mmCIF file of C-alpha atoms in Angstrom:
data_model
loop_
_atom_site.group_PDB
_atom_site.id
_atom_site.type_symbol
_atom_site.label_atom_id
_atom_site.label_comp_id
_atom_site.label_asym_id
_atom_site.label_seq_id
_atom_site.Cartn_x
_atom_site.Cartn_y
_atom_site.Cartn_z
ATOM 1 C CA MET N 1 -8.638 -4.130 8.981
ATOM 2 C CA ARG N 2 -10.815 -2.112 11.411
ATOM 3 C CA PRO N 3 -9.573 -2.237 15.009
ATOM 4 C CA VAL N 4 -12.047 -3.328 17.681
ATOM 5 C CA ARG N 5 -11.857 -2.705 21.378
ATOM 6 C CA ALA N 6 -10.662 -5.691 23.327
ATOM 7 C CA LEU N 7 -9.401 -6.284 26.865
ATOM 8 C CA LEU N 8 -6.668 -8.856 26.404
ATOM 9 C CA PRO N 9 -3.558 -9.524 28.472
ATOM 10 C CA VAL N 10 -0.602 -8.276 26.482
ATOM 11 C CA ALA N 11 1.250 -11.543 27.072
ATOM 12 C CA LEU N 12 -1.510 -13.424 25.246
ATOM 13 C CA ALA N 13 -2.211 -10.934 22.448
ATOM 14 C CA ALA N 14 0.275 -12.366 19.965
ATOM 15 C CA ALA N 15 -1.191 -15.837 20.351
ATOM 16 C CA LEU N 16 -4.447 -14.678 18.740
ATOM 17 C CA LEU N 17 -2.879 -14.714 15.322
ATOM 18 C CA ALA N 18 -2.340 -18.424 15.066
ATOM 19 C CA GLY N 19 -4.451 -19.690 17.937
ATOM 20 C CA THR N 20 -1.361 -21.023 19.678
ATOM 21 C CA ALA N 21 0.614 -20.341 22.806
ATOM 22 C CA PRO N 22 2.480 -17.069 23.402
ATOM 23 C CA GLY N 23 5.744 -17.000 21.472
ATOM 24 C CA ALA N 24 4.143 -18.456 18.326
ATOM 25 C CA LEU N 25 5.139 -15.347 16.361
ATOM 26 C CA ALA N 26 8.753 -16.486 16.112
ATOM 27 C CA ALA N 27 9.183 -16.756 12.359
ATOM 28 C CA ARG N 28 10.503 -19.857 10.638
ATOM 29 C CA SER N 29 12.500 -19.455 7.473
ATOM 30 C CA GLY N 30 10.694 -20.223 4.236
ATOM 31 C CA ASP N 31 7.167 -19.750 5.603
ATOM 32 C CA THR N 32 6.283 -16.851 3.315
ATOM 33 C CA MET N 33 3.564 -16.078 0.789
ATOM 34 C CA PRO N 34 4.391 -14.010 -2.305
ATOM 35 C CA ASN N 35 2.169 -11.235 -3.574
ATOM 36 C CA LEU N 36 0.215 -11.641 -6.791
ATOM 37 C CA GLY N 37 0.235 -9.321 -9.771
ATOM 38 C CA ASP N 38 -2.906 -8.109 -11.540
ATOM 39 C CA ASN N 39 -4.074 -6.405 -14.709
ATOM 40 C CA SER N 40 -3.495 -3.039 -12.956
ATOM 41 C CA VAL N 41 -7.122 -2.751 -11.799
ATOM 42 C CA ALA N 42 -7.572 -3.820 -8.177
ATOM 43 C CA TYR N 43 -9.474 -2.662 -5.129
ATOM 44 C CA THR N 44 -6.672 -0.882 -3.300
ATOM 45 C CA VAL N 45 -6.651 -0.021 0.397
ATOM 46 C CA ILE N 46 -3.812 1.895 2.060
ATOM 47 C CA SER N 47 -3.839 2.514 5.808
ATOM 48 C CA ALA N 48 -1.548 3.507 8.663
ATOM 49 C CA TYR N 49 -1.380 2.253 12.250
ATOM 50 C CA GLU N 50 0.212 4.534 14.820
ATOM 51 C CA HIS N 51 1.248 4.886 18.467
ATOM 52 C CA ILE N 52 2.849 1.450 18.539
ATOM 53 C CA PRO N 53 4.649 1.054 21.884
ATOM 54 C CA ALA N 54 8.391 0.574 21.458
ATOM 55 C CA ALA N 55 8.318 -2.709 23.364
ATOM 56 C CA ALA N 56 5.546 -4.030 21.086
ATOM 57 C CA ARG N 57 6.932 -2.887 17.719
ATOM 58 C CA ASP N 58 8.457 -6.209 16.693
ATOM 59 C CA THR N 59 5.329 -8.082 17.762
ATOM 60 C CA VAL N 60 3.024 -5.744 15.840
ATOM 61 C CA ILE N 61 5.137 -5.988 12.674
ATOM 62 C CA ALA N 62 5.244 -9.774 12.989
ATOM 63 C CA ALA N 63 1.473 -9.809 13.518
ATOM 64 C CA ALA N 64 0.964 -7.746 10.358
ATOM 65 C CA GLN N 65 3.222 -10.173 8.475
ATOM 66 C CA GLN N 66 1.211 -13.118 9.785
ATOM 67 C CA GLU N 67 -2.069 -11.460 8.817
ATOM 68 C CA GLY N 68 -0.704 -10.876 5.320
ATOM 69 C CA TYR N 69 0.429 -14.485 5.076
ATOM 70 C CA ALA N 70 -2.909 -15.905 6.224
ATOM 71 C CA SER N 71 -4.931 -13.539 4.038
ATOM 72 C CA ARG N 72 -2.907 -14.363 0.954
ATOM 73 C CA ARG N 73 -2.994 -18.088 1.635
ATOM 74 C CA HIS N 74 -6.603 -18.538 2.690
ATOM 75 C CA GLU N 75 -8.555 -15.642 1.157
ATOM 76 C CA PRO N 76 -8.582 -15.957 -2.643
ATOM 77 C CA GLY N 77 -9.668 -12.346 -3.102
ATOM 78 C CA THR N 78 -6.569 -10.969 -1.362
ATOM 79 C CA GLU N 79 -4.014 -10.340 -4.103
ATOM 80 C CA SER N 80 -1.229 -8.518 -2.266
ATOM 81 C CA VAL N 81 -0.290 -7.230 1.176
ATOM 82 C CA HIS N 82 2.651 -4.878 1.663
ATOM 83 C CA VAL N 83 3.572 -4.011 5.261
ATOM 84 C CA MET N 84 5.945 -1.035 5.552
ATOM 85 C CA PRO N 85 7.469 -0.022 8.886
ATOM 86 C CA ASP N 86 7.832 3.758 8.666
ATOM 87 C CA PRO N 87 11.614 4.355 8.556
ATOM 88 C CA ASP N 88 11.227 7.793 10.181
ATOM 89 C CA HIS N 89 8.585 7.003 12.799
ATOM 90 C CA PRO N 90 9.196 3.753 14.760
ATOM 91 C CA ASP N 91 5.707 3.890 16.273
ATOM 92 C CA ARG N 92 3.983 3.657 12.857
ATOM 93 C CA ILE N 93 3.458 1.124 10.069
ATOM 94 C CA VAL N 94 1.664 1.404 6.731
ATOM 95 C CA VAL N 95 -0.247 -1.488 5.173
ATOM 96 C CA ALA N 96 -1.102 -1.430 1.460
ATOM 97 C CA GLU N 97 -3.444 -4.163 0.212
ATOM 98 C CA THR N 98 -4.976 -5.025 -3.140
ATOM 99 C CA PHE N 99 -8.060 -7.163 -3.638
ATOM 100 C CA SER N 100 -9.864 -8.637 -6.602
ATOM 101 C CA SER N 101 -12.967 -6.616 -5.692
ATOM 102 C CA ALA N 102 -14.550 -4.439 -3.044
ATOM 103 C CA ALA N 103 -16.539 -7.516 -1.951
ATOM 104 C CA ALA N 104 -13.270 -9.397 -1.379
ATOM 105 C CA HIS N 105 -12.083 -6.555 0.823
ATOM 106 C CA ARG N 106 -15.307 -6.636 2.848
ATOM 107 C CA ALA N 107 -14.965 -10.383 3.292
ATOM 108 C CA HIS N 108 -11.373 -9.906 4.439
ATOM 109 C CA ARG N 109 -12.399 -7.320 7.035
ATOM 110 C CA ARG N 110 -15.040 -9.698 8.411
ATOM 111 C CA GLY N 111 -12.649 -12.658 8.386
ATOM 112 C CA PRO N 112 -10.713 -14.150 11.311
ATOM 113 C CA TYR N 113 -7.268 -12.876 10.308
ATOM 114 C CA ALA N 114 -8.245 -9.210 10.177
ATOM 115 C CA ARG N 115 -10.275 -9.548 13.378
ATOM 116 C CA ASN N 116 -7.380 -11.198 15.230
ATOM 117 C CA PHE N 117 -4.983 -8.522 14.039
ATOM 118 C CA ALA N 118 -7.392 -5.798 15.149
ATOM 119 C CA ALA N 119 -7.715 -7.382 18.589
ATOM 120 C CA LEU N 120 -3.955 -7.485 19.000
ATOM 121 C CA LEU N 121 -3.641 -3.823 18.020
ATOM 122 C CA ALA N 122 -6.339 -2.876 20.509
ATOM 123 C CA ALA N 123 -4.561 -4.809 23.258
ATOM 124 C CA PHE N 124 -1.439 -2.730 22.694
ATOM 125 C CA GLY N 125 -3.308 0.574 22.339
ATOM 126 C CA VAL N 126 -2.363 1.028 18.684
ATOM 127 C CA THR N 127 -4.519 3.530 16.794
ATOM 128 C CA GLY N 128 -5.838 3.067 13.270
ATOM 129 C CA PRO N 129 -6.460 2.294 10.608
ATOM 130 C CA ALA N 130 -5.996 5.810 9.249
ATOM 131 C CA THR N 131 -6.986 5.015 5.682
ATOM 132 C CA THR N 132 -5.639 7.313 2.994
ATOM 133 C CA VAL N 133 -7.579 5.702 0.125
ATOM 134 C CA ALA N 134 -9.862 2.745 -0.599
ATOM 135 C CA ASN N 135 -11.043 2.372 -4.189
ATOM 136 C CA TYR N 136 -10.469 0.609 -7.489
ATOM 137 C CA SER N 137 -7.256 1.540 -9.262
ATOM 138 C CA LEU N 138 -7.408 2.674 -12.882
ATOM 139 C CA ALA N 139 -5.951 0.720 -15.801
ATOM 140 C CA THR N 140 -2.377 1.597 -16.738
ATOM 141 C CA ASP N 141 -2.933 1.967 -20.484
ATOM 142 C CA ASP N 142 -1.094 3.658 -23.326
ATOM 143 C CA GLY N 143 -4.165 5.410 -24.710
ATOM 144 C CA THR N 144 -4.884 2.733 -27.327
ATOM 145 C CA GLY N 145 -6.406 0.133 -25.018
ATOM 146 C CA ARG N 146 -3.184 -1.747 -24.287
ATOM 147 C CA VAL N 147 -2.744 -2.350 -20.555
ATOM 148 C CA ALA N 148 0.463 -3.136 -18.690
ATOM 149 C CA PRO N 149 -0.074 -5.506 -15.754
ATOM 150 C CA SER N 150 1.491 -5.067 -12.347
ATOM 151 C CA GLY N 151 3.797 -7.892 -11.319
ATOM 152 C CA GLY N 152 3.896 -9.889 -8.133
ATOM 153 C CA ASP N 153 6.802 -9.913 -5.703
ATOM 154 C CA ASP N 154 8.271 -11.733 -2.722
ATOM 155 C CA GLY N 155 7.045 -9.058 -0.322
ATOM 156 C CA HIS N 156 10.408 -7.385 0.271
ATOM 157 C CA VAL N 157 10.237 -4.451 -2.138
ATOM 158 C CA PHE N 158 10.720 -0.696 -2.000
ATOM 159 C CA THR N 159 7.197 0.680 -1.724
ATOM 160 C CA VAL N 160 6.031 4.218 -2.438
ATOM 161 C CA VAL N 161 2.608 5.738 -1.716
ATOM 162 C CA ALA N 162 2.271 9.219 -3.218
ATOM 163 C CA GLU N 163 -0.705 11.584 -2.944
ATOM 164 C CA PHE N 164 -1.569 14.401 -5.358
ATOM 165 C CA THR N 165 -4.369 16.883 -4.732
ATOM 166 C CA ASN N 166 -5.968 19.919 -6.394
ATOM 167 C CA VAL N 167 -6.515 18.231 -9.764
ATOM 168 C CA GLN N 168 -8.939 20.776 -11.161
ATOM 169 C CA PRO N 169 -11.525 19.940 -13.874
ATOM 170 C CA ALA N 170 -9.601 21.814 -16.567
ATOM 171 C CA TYR N 171 -6.639 19.467 -16.138
ATOM 172 C CA ARG N 172 -8.353 16.271 -15.028
ATOM 173 C CA GLU N 173 -8.511 14.565 -18.445
ATOM 174 C CA GLU N 174 -4.887 15.380 -19.244
ATOM 175 C CA PHE N 175 -3.814 14.326 -15.764
ATOM 176 C CA LEU N 176 -5.561 10.958 -16.099
ATOM 177 C CA LYS N 177 -4.011 10.358 -19.508
ATOM 178 C CA VAL N 178 -0.426 11.067 -18.476
ATOM 179 C CA ALA N 179 -0.768 9.218 -15.159
ATOM 180 C CA LYS N 180 -2.010 6.064 -16.893
ATOM 181 C CA ALA N 181 0.727 6.401 -19.524
ATOM 182 C CA ASP N 182 3.308 6.868 -16.763
ATOM 183 C CA GLY N 183 2.223 3.535 -15.313
ATOM 184 C CA TYR N 184 2.138 1.763 -18.665
ATOM 185 C CA LEU N 185 5.546 2.983 -19.820
ATOM 186 C CA SER N 186 7.130 2.398 -16.412
ATOM 187 C CA LEU N 187 5.879 -1.183 -16.209
ATOM 188 C CA THR N 188 6.874 -1.994 -19.779
ATOM 189 C CA GLY N 189 10.122 -0.033 -20.030
ATOM 190 C CA GLU N 190 11.637 0.085 -16.549
ATOM 191 C CA PRO N 191 12.730 -3.335 -15.252
ATOM 192 C CA GLY N 192 12.929 -2.014 -11.691
ATOM 193 C CA THR N 193 9.260 -0.956 -11.614
ATOM 194 C CA LEU N 194 7.283 -3.953 -10.357
ATOM 195 C CA GLY N 195 3.825 -2.617 -9.546
ATOM 196 C CA PHE N 196 1.817 0.514 -10.293
ATOM 197 C CA HIS N 197 -1.673 1.299 -8.990
ATOM 198 C CA PHE N 198 -3.268 4.679 -9.708
ATOM 199 C CA VAL N 199 -6.199 5.216 -7.336
ATOM 200 C CA PRO N 200 -8.799 8.027 -7.430
ATOM 201 C CA ASP N 201 -10.189 9.155 -4.096
ATOM 202 C CA PRO N 202 -13.921 8.269 -4.207
ATOM 203 C CA ALA N 203 -14.701 11.136 -1.822
ATOM 204 C CA ASP N 204 -12.629 13.837 -3.551
ATOM 205 C CA PRO N 205 -12.453 14.082 -7.377
ATOM 206 C CA THR N 206 -9.402 16.349 -7.127
ATOM 207 C CA ARG N 207 -7.279 13.782 -5.243
ATOM 208 C CA PHE N 208 -5.358 10.721 -6.457
ATOM 209 C CA VAL N 209 -3.062 8.244 -4.729
ATOM 210 C CA PHE N 210 -0.326 6.136 -6.317
ATOM 211 C CA LEU N 211 0.886 2.799 -4.944
ATOM 212 C CA GLU N 212 4.138 1.794 -6.630
ATOM 213 C CA THR N 213 6.613 -1.001 -5.900
ATOM 214 C CA PHE N 214 10.225 -1.230 -7.026
ATOM 215 C CA THR N 215 13.094 -3.688 -6.798
ATOM 216 C CA ASP N 216 14.999 -1.136 -4.702
ATOM 217 C CA GLU N 217 15.286 2.583 -4.059
ATOM 218 C CA ALA N 218 17.659 2.993 -7.006
ATOM 219 C CA ALA N 219 14.881 1.717 -9.271
ATOM 220 C CA PHE N 220 12.565 4.388 -7.878
ATOM 221 C CA THR N 221 15.196 7.041 -8.595
ATOM 222 C CA ALA N 222 15.537 5.734 -12.154
ATOM 223 C CA HIS N 223 11.750 5.882 -12.501
ATOM 224 C CA LEU N 224 11.642 9.431 -11.182
ATOM 225 C CA ASN N 225 14.275 10.537 -13.691
ATOM 226 C CA GLY N 226 12.699 8.689 -16.613
ATOM 227 C CA THR N 227 10.755 10.173 -19.507
ATOM 228 C CA PRO N 228 7.282 8.916 -18.427
ATOM 229 C CA ALA N 229 7.551 10.457 -14.953
ATOM 230 C CA ALA N 230 8.923 13.696 -16.395
ATOM 231 C CA ALA N 231 5.895 14.055 -18.681
ATOM 232 C CA TYR N 232 3.607 13.413 -15.727
ATOM 233 C CA LEU N 233 5.363 15.942 -13.503
ATOM 234 C CA ASP N 234 5.148 18.531 -16.283
ATOM 235 C CA VAL N 235 1.347 18.304 -16.118
ATOM 236 C CA VAL N 236 1.475 18.485 -12.320
ATOM 237 C CA ALA N 237 3.420 21.736 -12.537
ATOM 238 C CA LYS N 238 1.304 23.187 -15.343
ATOM 239 C CA GLY N 239 -1.977 22.436 -13.576
ATOM 240 C CA HIS N 240 -0.786 23.699 -10.162
ATOM 241 C CA ILE N 241 -1.462 20.236 -8.789
ATOM 242 C CA VAL N 242 -0.247 19.789 -5.213
ATOM 243 C CA GLY N 243 2.142 16.952 -4.444
ATOM 244 C CA PRO N 244 3.651 14.588 -3.967
ATOM 245 C CA HIS N 245 2.923 13.864 -0.349
ATOM 246 C CA PHE N 246 4.616 10.548 0.451
ATOM 247 C CA PHE N 247 2.409 8.591 2.847
ATOM 248 C CA VAL N 248 4.895 5.958 4.053
ATOM 249 C CA THR N 249 7.361 8.488 5.450
ATOM 250 C CA LEU N 250 4.957 11.455 5.779
ATOM 251 C CA ALA N 251 7.303 13.545 3.606
ATOM 252 C CA THR N 252 5.512 16.543 2.135
ATOM 253 C CA THR N 253 8.260 18.149 0.056
ATOM 254 C CA GLY N 254 10.943 16.892 -2.286
ATOM 255 C CA PHE N 255 11.743 13.336 -3.325
ATOM 256 C CA ASP N 256 14.435 12.478 -0.784
ATOM 257 C CA LYS N 257 12.193 10.340 1.476
ATOM 258 C CA PRO N 258 9.664 8.719 -0.840
ATOM 259 C CA GLY N 259 8.912 5.374 0.788
ATOM 260 C CA GLY N 260 10.193 2.329 2.617
ATOM 261 C CA TRP N 261 10.897 -1.378 2.383
ATOM 262 C CA SER N 262 8.009 -3.749 2.865
ATOM 263 C CA VAL N 263 8.475 -6.962 4.821
ATOM 264 C CA PRO N 264 7.499 -10.449 3.583
ATOM 265 C CA ASN N 265 4.118 -11.948 4.416
ATOM 266 C CA ARG N 266 5.373 -14.497 6.906
ATOM 267 C CA LYS N 267 3.758 -17.337 8.813
ATOM 268 C CA ALA N 268 3.968 -17.130 12.584
#
């Protein structure tokens, strides 16, 4: 969703999303599109949009919800859209999307919904996208070829984006193994873990990003304290791997502010 420069009256900006009169962003109950699950491999794009004016915050969030709704409904390659208002920074939102392929993502970016959303952001002076990762996620497998799929959701889930860096070559193979196993065992053994995408940075072989969704924050805490995560964090400590840095809340230390609630993909 690459912003473009546009000179649009602010009063008309919201109308771009549905091609209707201003005020069309008032949501109607029931007009939502759920997110799809996948076999754990998806083209995953996670970006932030910042400097949202206070007076425009509700409109921008509603516009992101509308873009998610339209993309899910009309673009078959769009599998999920999670829009997270940053709970610590009211002028910022994070959008995490998964696609069936990189080609599906390119088609989405060229499509009318992404272009309309970008025009609205430009009209309000919003900056972004600041993309933290865009690449295929790796299969969450148990080491024997068995893969645990990520599930779909209704859009309103506790969403965590965690970054780890400094994965040196000596620990890379072990890191990959335990990270994939963490995903597999979490998805198969923790009812509160809904989705798990483990994404290598294509520009930096020492960096990896996790996109995880949970039924609620308590489910994340249970995941953090579970055996699979403990084994993973043991390797992180042993290999002097840096992290986690939580992207939704910009927390760089500890696990007290890991993520935020996403909002449903909702029709304007």
